[in-house]
Amino acid sequence: MKKVILSVVAIAALGLTSCKNETKKVEETTKTEVSKEIAMTDLSFGVRGNCGMCKSTIEKAANSVEGVASANWDVDKKKIDVSFDDSKTDAMAIHKAIAASGYDTEKVAGSEEAYKDLPGCCKYDHEMMMNQSGETKSEDHSDHNH
Ligand SMILES: [Cu+2]
């Protein structure tokens, strides 16, 4: 019997790792993203009012208008800054909403009904100046000395 010697030849695995990486760069097609950036319109106008409670009522009224992103009423200046989406609403709608809550704006007189229901401290003077500078302006002294 022939002894078959099986010689196991260990074949060293050759470094077959191909170094040629010919992966083609996939050209990224620049997508023109239709970014729906809503152009906001900023608006400010005069609104009469007295205090912090007025502020919340006025701002709440402005914010209740669909499309209004922000509303900030300045108690000293008697002025509101509103930012809104003019594809959804317009300035008059905001004036009307504030007026409906009982407050006078530059363009629309406040609802008398709503005014009556305002707390005492909020019953502002209808002769009040709007769009003030913010500096406390005392009564007009016509005979002011320089
Ligand atoms: Cu008030």
Coordinates of C-alpha atoms and ligand atoms in Angstrom, one line a residue:
M1 CA 0.0 0.0 0.0
K2 CA 1.3 3.2 -1.0
K3 CA 1.5 5.6 1.5
V4 CA 0.3 8.7 0.0
I5 CA 1.7 11.5 1.8
L6 CA -0.5 14.3 1.4
S7 CA 1.5 17.3 1.6
V8 CA -0.6 20.1 2.6
V9 CA 0.7 23.0 0.9
A10 CA -0.3 26.0 2.7
I11 CA -0.6 28.6 0.2
A12 CA -0.2 31.9 1.6
A13 CA -3.0 34.0 0.6
L14 CA -1.7 36.6 -1.6
G15 CA -2.7 40.1 -1.0
L16 CA -5.5 40.2 -3.3
T17 CA -7.0 43.3 -2.0
S18 CA -7.3 45.4 -5.0
C19 CA -6.0 48.8 -4.5
K20 CA -7.7 50.2 -7.4
N21 CA -10.8 51.7 -6.3
E22 CA -12.4 52.9 -9.3
T23 CA -15.6 53.9 -7.8
K24 CA -16.9 56.6 -9.9
K25 CA -18.0 59.6 -8.1
V26 CA -21.7 59.8 -8.3
E27 CA -22.4 63.2 -9.4
E28 CA -24.8 64.7 -7.0
T29 CA -27.5 66.4 -8.8
T30 CA -28.1 69.7 -7.1
K31 CA -31.6 69.7 -6.1
T32 CA -33.3 72.9 -6.2
E33 CA -35.2 72.7 -3.0
V34 CA -38.4 74.5 -3.1
S35 CA -38.1 76.0 0.3
K36 CA -41.3 77.4 1.3
E37 CA -40.0 80.3 3.2
I38 CA -42.9 82.5 4.1
A39 CA -42.1 86.1 3.6
M40 CA -43.3 87.8 6.7
T41 CA -44.6 91.3 6.7
D42 CA -43.7 93.5 9.6
L43 CA -46.1 96.1 10.5
S44 CA -46.4 98.5 13.4
F45 CA -49.2 100.9 14.2
G46 CA -50.7 102.8 17.1
V47 CA -53.0 101.1 19.5
R48 CA -54.4 102.8 22.7
G49 CA -54.1 101.1 26.0
N50 CA -53.0 101.5 29.6
C51 CA -51.3 98.6 31.2
G52 CA -50.1 95.0 31.1
M53 CA -53.6 93.7 31.0
C54 CA -54.2 95.8 27.9
K55 CA -51.1 94.4 26.5
S56 CA -52.2 90.8 26.8
T57 CA -55.7 91.6 25.5
I58 CA -54.3 93.5 22.5
E59 CA -51.7 90.9 21.7
K60 CA -54.1 88.0 22.1
A61 CA -56.5 89.7 19.7
A62 CA -53.7 90.3 17.1
N63 CA -52.5 86.7 17.5
S64 CA -56.0 85.3 17.0
V65 CA -55.8 86.5 13.4
E66 CA -54.7 83.6 11.2
G67 CA -51.4 84.3 9.7
V68 CA -50.1 86.5 12.5
A69 CA -46.8 85.1 13.8
S70 CA -46.0 87.6 16.5
A71 CA -47.5 90.6 18.1
N72 CA -45.9 92.9 20.7
W73 CA -47.6 95.9 22.0
D74 CA -45.5 98.6 23.7
V75 CA -47.2 100.1 26.7
D76 CA -45.1 103.3 26.6
K77 CA -45.3 103.9 22.9
K78 CA -48.9 102.8 22.5
K79 CA -47.8 100.9 19.5
I80 CA -47.9 97.3 18.3
D81 CA -45.4 95.5 16.2
V82 CA -46.9 92.7 14.3
S83 CA -45.3 90.1 12.0
F84 CA -47.7 88.3 9.7
D85 CA -48.0 86.2 6.6
D86 CA -49.6 88.5 4.0
S87 CA -50.8 85.6 2.0
K88 CA -53.1 84.7 4.9
T89 CA -54.2 88.0 6.3
D90 CA -53.8 91.7 5.9
A91 CA -53.3 94.8 8.0
M92 CA -56.9 95.6 8.2
A93 CA -57.9 92.2 9.6
I94 CA -55.4 92.8 12.4
H95 CA -56.7 96.3 13.1
K96 CA -60.3 95.0 13.2
A97 CA -59.4 92.1 15.5
I98 CA -57.8 94.5 18.0
A99 CA -60.7 97.0 17.7
A100 CA -63.1 94.1 18.4
S101 CA -61.3 93.5 21.7
G102 CA -62.1 97.0 22.7
Y103 CA -59.0 98.9 21.7
D104 CA -58.6 101.8 19.4
T105 CA -56.1 101.4 16.6
E106 CA -54.9 104.1 14.2
K107 CA -57.4 102.9 11.6
V108 CA -60.3 101.3 13.5
A109 CA -62.1 102.6 16.6
G110 CA -62.4 100.1 19.4
S111 CA -65.7 98.3 20.0
E112 CA -67.7 100.2 22.6
E113 CA -69.2 97.0 23.8
A114 CA -65.9 95.4 24.4
Y115 CA -64.5 98.6 25.9
K116 CA -67.3 98.6 28.5
D117 CA -66.3 95.1 29.6
L118 CA -62.6 96.0 30.1
P119 CA -61.4 96.1 33.6
G120 CA -61.3 99.6 35.2
C121 CA -57.6 100.0 34.9
C122 CA -57.8 99.3 31.2
K123 CA -60.4 101.9 30.3
Y124 CA -58.0 104.0 28.4
D125 CA -58.5 107.6 27.3
H126 CA -59.8 107.8 23.8
E127 CA -57.9 111.0 23.3
M128 CA -54.6 109.2 24.1
M129 CA -51.8 109.8 21.8
M130 CA -50.6 106.8 19.8
N131 CA -47.2 106.0 18.4
Q132 CA -45.5 107.9 21.2
S133 CA -41.8 108.2 21.5
G134 CA -41.8 106.1 24.6
E135 CA -40.5 108.9 26.8
T136 CA -42.9 109.8 29.5
K137 CA -44.5 112.9 28.1
S138 CA -46.1 115.0 30.8
E139 CA -48.9 117.4 30.0
D140 CA -48.3 119.8 27.3
H141 CA -46.9 123.0 28.7
S142 CA -47.5 125.5 26.1
D143 CA -45.5 128.0 28.1
H144 CA -42.4 125.9 28.6
N145 CA -39.2 127.8 29.4
H146 CA -36.0 127.1 27.5
Ligands
CU1 CU -55.1 97.6 30.9

